[in-house]
PDB file of C-alpha atoms and ligand atoms in Angstrom:
ATOM      1  CA  MET A 293      -0.055  -0.062   0.018  1.00 45.00           C
ATOM      2  CA  ARG A 294       1.146   3.526  -0.930  1.00 46.00           C
ATOM      3  CA  PRO A 295       1.965   5.392   2.450  1.00 48.00           C
ATOM      4  CA  GLN A 296      -0.568   7.946   3.356  1.00 50.00           C
ATOM      5  CA  PRO A 297       0.763  11.380   2.351  1.00 55.00           C
ATOM      6  CA  SER A 298       1.194  13.553   5.510  1.00 89.00           C
ATOM      7  CA  TYR A 299      -0.228  16.647   3.975  1.00 95.00           C
ATOM      8  CA  ARG A 300      -3.898  16.585   3.697  1.00 96.00           C
ATOM      9  CA  GLY A 301      -5.553  19.947   2.552  1.00 97.00           C
ATOM     10  CA  ARG A 302      -9.176  20.754   1.772  1.00 98.00           C
ATOM     11  CA  PHE A 303     -11.394  23.532   0.301  1.00 98.00           C
ATOM     12  CA  ALA A 304     -14.736  23.915   2.002  1.00 98.00           C
ATOM     13  CA  PRO A 305     -17.158  26.128   0.321  1.00 95.00           C
ATOM     14  CA  SER A 306     -20.792  26.569   1.404  1.00 93.00           C
ATOM     15  CA  PRO A 307     -23.236  26.374  -1.433  1.00 93.00           C
ATOM     16  CA  SER A 308     -24.919  29.849  -0.710  1.00 89.00           C
ATOM     17  CA  GLY A 309     -24.028  30.944  -4.253  1.00 87.00           C
ATOM     18  CA  HIS A 310     -21.686  30.387  -7.306  1.00 87.00           C
ATOM     19  CA  LEU A 311     -18.008  30.432  -6.743  1.00 90.00           C
ATOM     20  CA  HIS A 312     -16.758  34.056  -7.061  1.00 89.00           C
ATOM     21  CA  PHE A 313     -13.266  35.420  -7.517  1.00 91.00           C
ATOM     22  CA  GLY A 314     -12.550  35.605  -3.683  1.00 90.00           C
ATOM     23  CA  SER A 315     -13.208  31.941  -3.185  1.00 92.00           C
ATOM     24  CA  LEU A 316     -11.480  30.976  -6.328  1.00 95.00           C
ATOM     25  CA  ILE A 317      -8.278  32.630  -4.796  1.00 96.00           C
ATOM     26  CA  THR A 318      -8.766  30.539  -1.543  1.00 96.00           C
ATOM     27  CA  ALA A 319      -9.363  27.264  -3.544  1.00 98.00           C
ATOM     28  CA  LEU A 320      -6.371  27.846  -5.646  1.00 98.00           C
ATOM     29  CA  ALA A 321      -3.987  28.693  -2.643  1.00 98.00           C
ATOM     30  CA  SER A 322      -5.071  25.554  -0.689  1.00 98.00           C
ATOM     31  CA  PHE A 323      -4.776  23.429  -3.807  1.00 98.00           C
ATOM     32  CA  LEU A 324      -1.387  24.634  -4.811  1.00 98.00           C
ATOM     33  CA  ASP A 325      -0.017  24.317  -1.261  1.00 98.00           C
ATOM     34  CA  ALA A 326      -1.209  20.755  -1.082  1.00 97.00           C
ATOM     35  CA  LYS A 327       0.236  19.926  -4.443  1.00 97.00           C
ATOM     36  CA  LYS A 328       3.524  21.488  -3.914  1.00 96.00           C
ATOM     37  CA  ASN A 329       3.763  19.340  -0.804  1.00 96.00           C
ATOM     38  CA  ASN A 330       2.913  16.228  -2.618  1.00 95.00           C
ATOM     39  CA  GLY A 331      -0.184  16.237  -0.573  1.00 96.00           C
ATOM     40  CA  THR A 332      -3.863  15.162  -1.076  1.00 96.00           C
ATOM     41  CA  TRP A 333      -6.490  17.954  -1.720  1.00 98.00           C
ATOM     42  CA  LEU A 334     -10.138  17.285  -0.767  1.00 98.00           C
ATOM     43  CA  VAL A 335     -13.405  19.322  -1.361  1.00 98.00           C
ATOM     44  CA  ARG A 336     -16.090  19.527   1.234  1.00 98.00           C
ATOM     45  CA  ILE A 337     -19.367  21.100   0.548  1.00 98.00           C
ATOM     46  CA  GLU A 338     -20.494  22.786   3.775  1.00 96.00           C
ATOM     47  CA  ASP A 339     -24.204  22.467   3.207  1.00 96.00           C
ATOM     48  CA  ILE A 340     -25.471  22.483   6.912  1.00 94.00           C
ATOM     49  CA  ASP A 341     -27.554  25.669   6.508  1.00 91.00           C
ATOM     50  CA  PRO A 342     -30.501  24.819   4.154  1.00 88.00           C
ATOM     51  CA  PRO A 343     -32.057  28.316   4.300  1.00 87.00           C
ATOM     52  CA  ARG A 344     -28.930  29.979   3.045  1.00 88.00           C
ATOM     53  CA  GLU A 345     -28.445  27.390   0.212  1.00 89.00           C
ATOM     54  CA  LYS A 346     -28.972  28.158  -3.456  1.00 90.00           C
ATOM     55  CA  ILE A 347     -30.337  25.326  -5.531  1.00 91.00           C
ATOM     56  CA  GLY A 348     -27.817  23.998  -7.916  1.00 93.00           C
ATOM     57  CA  ALA A 349     -24.849  25.965  -6.248  1.00 93.00           C
ATOM     58  CA  SER A 350     -22.932  22.813  -5.208  1.00 95.00           C
ATOM     59  CA  GLU A 351     -22.863  21.474  -8.736  1.00 95.00           C
ATOM     60  CA  HIS A 352     -21.898  24.811 -10.121  1.00 94.00           C
ATOM     61  CA  ILE A 353     -18.952  25.216  -7.701  1.00 95.00           C
ATOM     62  CA  LEU A 354     -17.632  21.671  -8.474  1.00 97.00           C
ATOM     63  CA  LYS A 355     -17.912  22.319 -12.261  1.00 97.00           C
ATOM     64  CA  THR A 356     -16.055  25.631 -11.755  1.00 97.00           C
ATOM     65  CA  LEU A 357     -13.336  23.910  -9.809  1.00 98.00           C
ATOM     66  CA  GLU A 358     -12.842  21.392 -12.571  1.00 98.00           C
ATOM     67  CA  ALA A 359     -12.829  24.119 -15.345  1.00 97.00           C
ATOM     68  CA  PHE A 360     -10.156  25.822 -13.398  1.00 98.00           C
ATOM     69  CA  GLY A 361      -8.009  22.641 -13.289  1.00 98.00           C
ATOM     70  CA  LEU A 362      -8.529  22.286  -9.459  1.00 98.00           C
ATOM     71  CA  HIS A 363      -9.171  18.530  -9.328  1.00 98.00           C
ATOM     72  CA  TRP A 364      -9.772  16.930  -5.981  1.00 98.00           C
ATOM     73  CA  ASP A 365      -8.369  13.570  -4.890  1.00 97.00           C
ATOM     74  CA  GLU A 366     -11.112  11.740  -2.993  1.00 97.00           C
ATOM     75  CA  THR A 367     -14.916  11.716  -2.984  1.00 97.00           C
ATOM     76  CA  VAL A 368     -16.536  15.109  -2.267  1.00 98.00           C
ATOM     77  CA  LEU A 369     -17.821  15.037   1.368  1.00 98.00           C
ATOM     78  CA  PHE A 370     -21.354  16.749   1.815  1.00 98.00           C
ATOM     79  CA  GLN A 371     -21.834  17.894   5.391  1.00 97.00           C
ATOM     80  CA  SER A 372     -25.587  17.343   5.115  1.00 96.00           C
ATOM     81  CA  LYS A 373     -24.813  13.575   5.166  1.00 97.00           C
ATOM     82  CA  GLN A 374     -22.837  13.865   8.385  1.00 96.00           C
ATOM     83  CA  SER A 375     -25.711  14.404  10.835  1.00 96.00           C
ATOM     84  CA  ASP A 376     -25.412  11.163  12.579  1.00 94.00           C
ATOM     85  CA  TYR A 377     -21.702  11.675  13.103  1.00 94.00           C
ATOM     86  CA  TYR A 378     -22.355  15.124  14.456  1.00 96.00           C
ATOM     87  CA  PHE A 379     -25.087  14.020  16.822  1.00 95.00           C
ATOM     88  CA  GLN A 380     -22.659  11.285  18.156  1.00 94.00           C
ATOM     89  CA  VAL A 381     -20.034  13.908  18.836  1.00 95.00           C
ATOM     90  CA  ILE A 382     -22.545  16.056  20.744  1.00 96.00           C
ATOM     91  CA  LYS A 383     -23.692  13.116  22.772  1.00 95.00           C
ATOM     92  CA  GLU A 384     -20.180  12.261  23.723  1.00 94.00           C
ATOM     93  CA  LEU A 385     -19.447  15.956  24.679  1.00 95.00           C
ATOM     94  CA  PHE A 386     -22.444  15.716  27.023  1.00 94.00           C
ATOM     95  CA  LYS A 387     -21.167  12.605  28.535  1.00 93.00           C
ATOM     96  CA  GLU A 388     -17.707  14.163  29.107  1.00 92.00           C
ATOM     97  CA  GLY A 389     -19.398  17.215  30.584  1.00 93.00           C
ATOM     98  CA  HIS A 390     -18.126  19.523  28.096  1.00 95.00           C
ATOM     99  CA  CYS A 391     -21.448  21.164  26.893  1.00 95.00           C
ATOM    100  CA  TYR A 392     -24.776  22.490  28.098  1.00 96.00           C
ATOM    101  CA  TYR A 393     -28.096  23.779  26.907  1.00 96.00           C
ATOM    102  CA  CYS A 394     -28.580  27.494  26.708  1.00 96.00           C
ATOM    103  CA  SER A 395     -31.782  29.256  26.291  1.00 93.00           C
ATOM    104  CA  CYS A 396     -30.499  32.815  26.236  1.00 92.00           C
ATOM    105  CA  THR A 397     -31.619  35.055  23.294  1.00 89.00           C
ATOM    106  CA  ARG A 398     -29.483  37.111  21.085  1.00 88.00           C
ATOM    107  CA  LYS A 399     -30.928  40.185  22.670  1.00 91.00           C
ATOM    108  CA  GLN A 400     -30.165  39.149  26.210  1.00 90.00           C
ATOM    109  CA  ILE A 401     -26.493  38.721  25.334  1.00 89.00           C
ATOM    110  CA  LYS A 402     -26.382  41.962  23.539  1.00 90.00           C
ATOM    111  CA  THR A 403     -27.612  43.739  26.724  1.00 89.00           C
ATOM    112  CA  ILE A 404     -24.681  42.363  28.629  1.00 87.00           C
ATOM    113  CA  GLY A 405     -22.139  43.600  26.036  1.00 86.00           C
ATOM    114  CA  GLY A 406     -22.291  40.940  23.227  1.00 87.00           C
ATOM    115  CA  ILE A 407     -19.971  38.372  24.744  1.00 90.00           C
ATOM    116  CA  TYR A 408     -21.754  35.271  26.434  1.00 93.00           C
ATOM    117  CA  GLN A 409     -20.883  34.972  30.074  1.00 90.00           C
ATOM    118  CA  GLY A 410     -21.818  31.311  30.701  1.00 90.00           C
ATOM    119  CA  HIS A 411     -25.147  32.172  32.167  1.00 91.00           C
ATOM    120  CA  CYS A 412     -26.715  28.817  31.604  1.00 93.00           C
ATOM    121  CA  ARG A 413     -23.810  26.633  32.570  1.00 93.00           C
ATOM    122  CA  SER A 414     -25.129  25.532  35.978  1.00 90.00           C
ATOM    123  CA  LEU A 415     -28.870  25.901  35.199  1.00 90.00           C
ATOM    124  CA  ASN A 416     -29.507  22.485  33.832  1.00 85.00           C
ATOM    125  CA  ILE A 417     -31.827  23.698  31.270  1.00 86.00           C
ATOM    126  CA  GLU A 418     -34.045  21.267  29.385  1.00 82.00           C
ATOM    127  CA  LYS A 419     -33.453  20.372  25.820  1.00 80.00           C
ATOM    128  CA  SER A 420     -36.542  22.125  24.062  1.00 77.00           C
ATOM    129  CA  ASN A 421     -35.883  25.305  22.117  1.00 83.00           C
ATOM    130  CA  SER A 422     -32.282  25.624  23.410  1.00 94.00           C
ATOM    131  CA  ALA A 423     -28.844  25.996  21.875  1.00 96.00           C
ATOM    132  CA  ILE A 424     -25.951  23.796  22.866  1.00 97.00           C
ATOM    133  CA  ARG A 425     -22.786  25.524  24.025  1.00 97.00           C
ATOM    134  CA  VAL A 426     -19.344  23.958  24.943  1.00 97.00           C
ATOM    135  CA  ILE A 427     -17.627  24.776  28.297  1.00 96.00           C
ATOM    136  CA  ASN A 428     -14.533  26.689  26.949  1.00 95.00           C
ATOM    137  CA  ASN A 429     -12.403  27.048  30.005  1.00 91.00           C
ATOM    138  CA  HIS A 430      -9.225  27.286  27.998  1.00 89.00           C
ATOM    139  CA  GLY A 431      -9.916  29.465  25.155  1.00 91.00           C
ATOM    140  CA  ILE A 432      -6.962  29.824  22.782  1.00 94.00           C
ATOM    141  CA  TYR A 433      -6.687  33.471  21.411  1.00 94.00           C
ATOM    142  CA  GLN A 434      -3.021  33.440  20.224  1.00 96.00           C
ATOM    143  CA  TYR A 435      -1.621  31.045  17.479  1.00 97.00           C
ATOM    144  CA  HIS A 436       0.794  30.918  14.745  1.00 97.00           C
ATOM    145  CA  ASP A 437      -0.335  31.312  11.281  1.00 97.00           C
ATOM    146  CA  LEU A 438       1.577  29.872   8.259  1.00 97.00           C
ATOM    147  CA  ILE A 439       1.238  33.054   6.357  1.00 97.00           C
ATOM    148  CA  GLN A 440       0.277  35.816   8.661  1.00 97.00           C
ATOM    149  CA  GLY A 441       2.621  34.999  11.524  1.00 97.00           C
ATOM    150  CA  ASN A 442       1.559  35.409  15.096  1.00 97.00           C
ATOM    151  CA  ILE A 443      -2.256  36.083  15.370  1.00 97.00           C
ATOM    152  CA  LYS A 444      -3.809  37.537  18.574  1.00 96.00           C
ATOM    153  CA  CYS A 445      -7.444  37.559  18.566  1.00 93.00           C
ATOM    154  CA  GLU A 446      -9.849  39.286  21.089  1.00 91.00           C
ATOM    155  CA  GLN A 447      -9.458  37.301  24.268  1.00 91.00           C
ATOM    156  CA  ALA A 448     -12.931  37.661  25.681  1.00 90.00           C
ATOM    157  CA  LEU A 449     -14.385  36.473  22.488  1.00 89.00           C
ATOM    158  CA  ALA A 450     -11.990  33.598  22.219  1.00 90.00           C
ATOM    159  CA  GLU A 451     -12.791  32.523  25.743  1.00 92.00           C
ATOM    160  CA  GLU A 452     -16.639  32.608  25.176  1.00 94.00           C
ATOM    161  CA  ASP A 453     -18.606  29.305  25.422  1.00 96.00           C
ATOM    162  CA  PHE A 454     -19.401  28.968  21.771  1.00 96.00           C
ATOM    163  CA  ILE A 455     -22.493  27.434  20.274  1.00 96.00           C
ATOM    164  CA  ILE A 456     -22.131  23.975  18.590  1.00 97.00           C
ATOM    165  CA  PHE A 457     -25.849  23.399  17.975  1.00 96.00           C
ATOM    166  CA  ARG A 458     -28.219  26.189  17.112  1.00 95.00           C
ATOM    167  CA  LYS A 459     -31.639  27.012  18.695  1.00 93.00           C
ATOM    168  CA  ASP A 460     -33.137  26.661  15.165  1.00 91.00           C
ATOM    169  CA  GLY A 461     -32.153  22.901  15.048  1.00 92.00           C
ATOM    170  CA  LEU A 462     -29.065  23.353  12.771  1.00 95.00           C
ATOM    171  CA  PHE A 463     -25.592  22.315  13.587  1.00 97.00           C
ATOM    172  CA  ALA A 464     -23.186  25.270  14.130  1.00 97.00           C
ATOM    173  CA  TYR A 465     -20.236  25.920  11.833  1.00 95.00           C
ATOM    174  CA  GLN A 466     -17.736  25.387  14.532  1.00 95.00           C
ATOM    175  CA  LEU A 467     -18.924  21.889  15.309  1.00 97.00           C
ATOM    176  CA  ALA A 468     -19.217  20.722  11.782  1.00 97.00           C
ATOM    177  CA  VAL A 469     -15.974  22.135  10.576  1.00 97.00           C
ATOM    178  CA  VAL A 470     -13.845  20.695  13.419  1.00 95.00           C
ATOM    179  CA  ALA A 471     -15.574  17.351  13.366  1.00 94.00           C
ATOM    180  CA  ASP A 472     -14.978  16.940   9.694  1.00 95.00           C
ATOM    181  CA  ASP A 473     -11.477  18.192   9.707  1.00 94.00           C
ATOM    182  CA  ILE A 474     -10.800  15.444  12.111  1.00 92.00           C
ATOM    183  CA  TYR A 475     -12.973  12.903  10.182  1.00 92.00           C
ATOM    184  CA  GLN A 476     -10.952  13.738   6.957  1.00 93.00           C
ATOM    185  CA  ASN A 477      -7.749  13.803   8.751  1.00 92.00           C
ATOM    186  CA  ILE A 478      -6.828  17.183   7.459  1.00 95.00           C
ATOM    187  CA  SER A 479      -3.265  18.515   8.357  1.00 95.00           C
ATOM    188  CA  HIS A 480      -3.397  21.928   6.699  1.00 97.00           C
ATOM    189  CA  VAL A 481      -6.033  24.526   6.162  1.00 98.00           C
ATOM    190  CA  ILE A 482      -5.387  27.394   3.828  1.00 98.00           C
ATOM    191  CA  ARG A 483      -8.301  29.850   3.754  1.00 97.00           C
ATOM    192  CA  GLY A 484      -9.241  33.453   3.862  1.00 95.00           C
ATOM    193  CA  CYS A 485      -8.474  36.069   6.611  1.00 94.00           C
ATOM    194  CA  ASP A 486     -12.245  36.339   7.384  1.00 92.00           C
ATOM    195  CA  LEU A 487     -11.663  33.116   9.434  1.00 94.00           C
ATOM    196  CA  LEU A 488      -8.951  34.314  11.579  1.00 95.00           C
ATOM    197  CA  GLU A 489     -11.132  34.575  14.774  1.00 93.00           C
ATOM    198  CA  PRO A 490     -13.168  31.287  14.090  1.00 94.00           C
ATOM    199  CA  THR A 491      -9.697  29.587  13.939  1.00 96.00           C
ATOM    200  CA  ALA A 492      -9.037  30.475  17.479  1.00 95.00           C
ATOM    201  CA  ARG A 493     -12.367  28.899  18.444  1.00 94.00           C
ATOM    202  CA  GLN A 494     -11.587  25.769  16.510  1.00 95.00           C
ATOM    203  CA  LEU A 495      -8.182  25.517  18.142  1.00 95.00           C
ATOM    204  CA  SER A 496      -9.913  25.733  21.644  1.00 94.00           C
ATOM    205  CA  PHE A 497     -12.402  22.947  20.559  1.00 94.00           C
ATOM    206  CA  TYR A 498      -9.842  20.291  19.792  1.00 93.00           C
ATOM    207  CA  PRO A 499      -8.769  19.481  23.358  1.00 91.00           C
ATOM    208  CA  LEU A 500     -12.435  18.926  24.252  1.00 92.00           C
ATOM    209  CA  LEU A 501     -12.702  16.224  21.639  1.00 90.00           C
ATOM    210  CA  GLU A 502      -9.479  14.546  22.465  1.00 84.00           C
ATOM    211  CA  ASN A 503     -10.727  11.583  24.450  1.00 79.00           C
ATOM    212  CA  ILE A 504     -13.916  10.776  22.544  1.00 83.00           C
ATOM    213  CA  GLN A 505     -14.288   7.398  21.087  1.00 79.00           C
ATOM    214  CA  LEU A 506     -16.976   6.761  18.492  1.00 79.00           C
ATOM    215  CA  ASN A 507     -17.558   3.111  17.155  1.00 68.00           C
ATOM    216  CA  ASN A 508     -13.825   2.261  16.818  1.00 65.00           C
ATOM    217  CA  PHE A 509     -12.999   5.785  15.790  1.00 69.00           C
ATOM    218  CA  GLN A 510     -10.903   7.816  18.121  1.00 72.00           C
ATOM    219  CA  LEU A 511     -11.311  11.494  17.762  1.00 70.00           C
ATOM    220  CA  LYS A 512      -7.812  12.138  19.057  1.00 65.00           C
ATOM    221  CA  ASN A 513      -6.189  14.500  16.588  1.00 68.00           C
ATOM    222  CA  SER A 514      -3.857  17.283  16.724  1.00 84.00           C
ATOM    223  CA  PRO A 515      -5.395  20.511  15.133  1.00 93.00           C
ATOM    224  CA  PRO A 516      -4.324  21.288  11.548  1.00 95.00           C
ATOM    225  CA  THR A 517      -1.734  23.870  10.678  1.00 96.00           C
ATOM    226  CA  PHE A 518      -3.674  27.148   9.525  1.00 98.00           C
ATOM    227  CA  GLY A 519      -2.591  29.550   6.888  1.00 98.00           C
ATOM    228  CA  HIS A 520      -4.931  32.644   6.035  1.00 98.00           C
ATOM    229  CA  ILE A 521      -4.537  34.308   2.632  1.00 97.00           C
ATOM    230  CA  PRO A 522      -5.593  38.056   2.468  1.00 95.00           C
ATOM    231  CA  LEU A 523      -9.112  38.882   1.526  1.00 92.00           C
ATOM    232  CA  VAL A 524      -9.511  40.393  -1.836  1.00 90.00           C
ATOM    233  CA  VAL A 525     -11.317  43.773  -1.662  1.00 88.00           C
ATOM    234  CA  THR A 526     -11.979  46.656  -4.060  1.00 82.00           C
ATOM    235  CA  GLU A 527     -10.011  49.910  -3.951  1.00 78.00           C
ATOM    236  CA  GLN A 528     -12.706  51.317  -1.715  1.00 78.00           C
ATOM    237  CA  GLY A 529     -12.212  48.506   0.677  1.00 75.00           C
ATOM    238  CA  TYR A 530     -15.484  46.589  -0.266  1.00 78.00           C
ATOM    239  CA  LYS A 531     -15.770  42.918  -0.323  1.00 76.00           C
ATOM    240  CA  LEU A 532     -15.924  41.468  -3.968  1.00 72.00           C
ATOM    241  CA  SER A 533     -19.088  41.001  -5.552  1.00 60.00           C
ATOM    242  CA  LYS A 534     -20.463  40.822  -9.055  1.00 54.00           C
ATOM    243  CA  GLN A 535     -21.005  44.531  -9.475  1.00 58.00           C
ATOM    244  CA  ASN A 536     -17.353  45.506  -8.694  1.00 62.00           C
ATOM    245  CA  LYS A 537     -14.094  44.806 -10.533  1.00 65.00           C
ATOM    246  CA  ALA A 538     -13.624  41.187  -9.651  1.00 72.00           C
ATOM    247  CA  PRO A 539     -12.364  39.220 -12.656  1.00 77.00           C
ATOM    248  CA  ALA A 540     -15.323  37.181 -14.002  1.00 75.00           C
ATOM    249  CA  ILE A 541     -15.493  33.456 -13.158  1.00 88.00           C
ATOM    250  CA  ASP A 542     -15.928  32.221 -16.669  1.00 92.00           C
ATOM    251  CA  ASN A 543     -15.682  28.339 -16.915  1.00 94.00           C
ATOM    252  CA  SER A 544     -15.296  28.590 -20.743  1.00 94.00           C
ATOM    253  CA  ASN A 545     -12.340  31.055 -20.457  1.00 94.00           C
ATOM    254  CA  PRO A 546     -10.611  30.500 -17.046  1.00 95.00           C
ATOM    255  CA  GLN A 547      -7.099  31.962 -17.991  1.00 96.00           C
ATOM    256  CA  PRO A 548      -7.748  35.533 -17.087  1.00 94.00           C
ATOM    257  CA  ALA A 549      -9.021  34.890 -13.588  1.00 94.00           C
ATOM    258  CA  LEU A 550      -6.400  32.088 -12.981  1.00 96.00           C
ATOM    259  CA  MET A 551      -3.612  34.615 -13.843  1.00 96.00           C
ATOM    260  CA  ALA A 552      -5.135  37.335 -11.809  1.00 94.00           C
ATOM    261  CA  ALA A 553      -5.412  35.075  -8.738  1.00 96.00           C
ATOM    262  CA  LEU A 554      -1.821  33.854  -9.107  1.00 97.00           C
ATOM    263  CA  THR A 555      -0.696  37.533  -9.317  1.00 96.00           C
ATOM    264  CA  LEU A 556      -2.619  38.569  -6.294  1.00 95.00           C
ATOM    265  CA  LEU A 557      -1.141  35.563  -4.413  1.00 97.00           C
ATOM    266  CA  GLY A 558       2.329  37.091  -5.137  1.00 97.00           C
ATOM    267  CA  GLN A 559       3.304  34.285  -7.376  1.00 97.00           C
ATOM    268  CA  GLN A 560       4.449  36.508 -10.308  1.00 95.00           C
ATOM    269  CA  PRO A 561       3.314  34.277 -13.336  1.00 96.00           C
ATOM    270  CA  PRO A 562       5.054  35.199 -16.582  1.00 97.00           C
ATOM    271  CA  LYS A 563       2.707  37.078 -18.806  1.00 95.00           C
ATOM    272  CA  GLU A 564       2.908  34.652 -21.809  1.00 96.00           C
ATOM    273  CA  LEU A 565       1.449  32.021 -19.512  1.00 96.00           C
ATOM    274  CA  ILE A 566      -1.934  33.400 -20.304  1.00 95.00           C
ATOM    275  CA  SER A 567      -1.866  31.878 -23.667  1.00 95.00           C
ATOM    276  CA  GLU A 568      -1.372  28.338 -22.418  1.00 96.00           C
ATOM    277  CA  ASN A 569      -4.124  25.947 -21.474  1.00 96.00           C
ATOM    278  CA  VAL A 570      -5.491  25.662 -17.917  1.00 97.00           C
ATOM    279  CA  ASN A 571      -3.372  22.417 -17.139  1.00 97.00           C
ATOM    280  CA  GLU A 572      -0.227  24.156 -18.212  1.00 97.00           C
ATOM    281  CA  ILE A 573      -0.941  27.178 -16.076  1.00 98.00           C
ATOM    282  CA  ILE A 574      -1.720  24.918 -13.004  1.00 98.00           C
ATOM    283  CA  LYS A 575       1.369  22.947 -13.687  1.00 98.00           C
ATOM    284  CA  TRP A 576       3.545  26.114 -13.687  1.00 98.00           C
ATOM    285  CA  ALA A 577       1.765  27.336 -10.547  1.00 98.00           C
ATOM    286  CA  ILE A 578       2.386  24.074  -8.648  1.00 98.00           C
ATOM    287  CA  ASN A 579       5.989  24.014  -9.612  1.00 97.00           C
ATOM    288  CA  HIS A 580       6.597  27.624  -8.687  1.00 97.00           C
ATOM    289  CA  TRP A 581       4.355  27.929  -5.698  1.00 98.00           C
ATOM    290  CA  GLN A 582       5.934  29.706  -2.705  1.00 97.00           C
ATOM    291  CA  ILE A 583       3.697  30.268   0.348  1.00 97.00           C
ATOM    292  CA  ASP A 584       6.266  32.901   1.584  1.00 96.00           C
ATOM    293  CA  MET A 585       5.449  35.093  -1.472  1.00 97.00           C
ATOM    294  CA  VAL A 586       1.661  35.445  -0.308  1.00 97.00           C
ATOM    295  CA  PRO A 587       1.153  38.889   0.975  1.00 96.00           C
ATOM    296  CA  LYS A 588       1.253  38.956   4.679  1.00 95.00           C
ATOM    297  CA  LYS A 589      -1.653  41.294   4.832  1.00 93.00           C
ATOM    298  CA  ARG A 590      -5.359  40.882   6.131  1.00 93.00           C
ATOM    299  CA  GLU A 591      -6.660  42.473   2.902  1.00 92.00           C
ATOM    300  CA  ILE A 592      -5.442  43.108  -0.584  1.00 90.00           C
ATOM    301  CA  GLN A 593      -6.778  45.492  -3.220  1.00 87.00           C
ATOM    302  CA  LEU A 594      -7.784  44.728  -6.768  1.00 83.00           C
ATOM    303  CA  THR A 595      -6.234  47.307  -8.970  1.00 73.00           C
TER     304      THR A 595
HETATM  305 ZN1  LIG B 619     -27.488  30.860  28.107  1.00 56.24          ZN
END
C-alpha cells in the first residue's frame, strides 16, 4: 500500500451561491500548497444551513473547480450527510461534561455587551428550544499562522462558551468544521483572513474532543496547521461582488481569472502563460508555488 501522504488539505465552500473570484483564490491557494507538498487535496461542501443554500450551487462550484484545473483527490464530502456523526459527537461531549443547553436570546447577550458569560452553565436547562454551548475554559486566542505569522484575537471572544448546535435545530459551523477536519484527517487548512477569529475557537475545541471514542473511531487528533490568505477587496475596501471589478469567473475562459489570482497571491506568473491551457498554467503554478510570497496582509486590493 502507498504510504498515506502526511499533507491533507481541503477547500470547503458553502453552497450559498456560485464560486466568486474571492473563493477561487482560496481554492487555488489551498490546492497549490497541497500539491507543492505532494499532498492530497479534498473538497467538502458545507451544506449545513439549508435556508442559505442556493439550488444548484454545489454542482456549479464543483464544475467551476474542474474548469479551473483544481481536481480533488477523494470523493466530495457533503456535510448534510454527516448528521449522525455530529449527533454522536454532541452526545459524547455531554457525557464528558463539556457542553450544556442554553436558552439565552441574542438580545439578552447583546444587553450584557455581546459576549456570552456562561449564564446557563449550571442551570441544567431542558432540551427544548435551546442551543448547545461548549464549556470553553481554556480558550485559545493566540496562535501561529503559516502566512500571517503570530495572530492575536480578542481574548474575551476567544474564551466565550461558543455554540455547537443552534436553537433553530441546525448544527453550528464550529462543530461541523472541526468534526469533519478530524474525520477527513486534515493536516493543513489554507483559507481566507475572514476566518482568523473562528480559527481561535476551533483550536480551543480540539482539546475537548481529544478523549472521545466513536464506534472504533478515536477523535484524538492534533489541530491542523492554519494559513490565512488576504481577503481580496475593491479599492474602496469593499468585499468583492458581481458588481465591482472582480475578474469574471467564466468556466469557458478561465485563464484571465487564474492569472489574476496567481498575481494577487504574489506568485508573479510570466505574462505569456496566459496563452497556455489551464493544465499548463496549473502545472507552472504548482512548480513555482511559494507560500512565503503570499502577501502578509489581512486584505489586498484589486487594482
Ligand atoms: Zn444561556
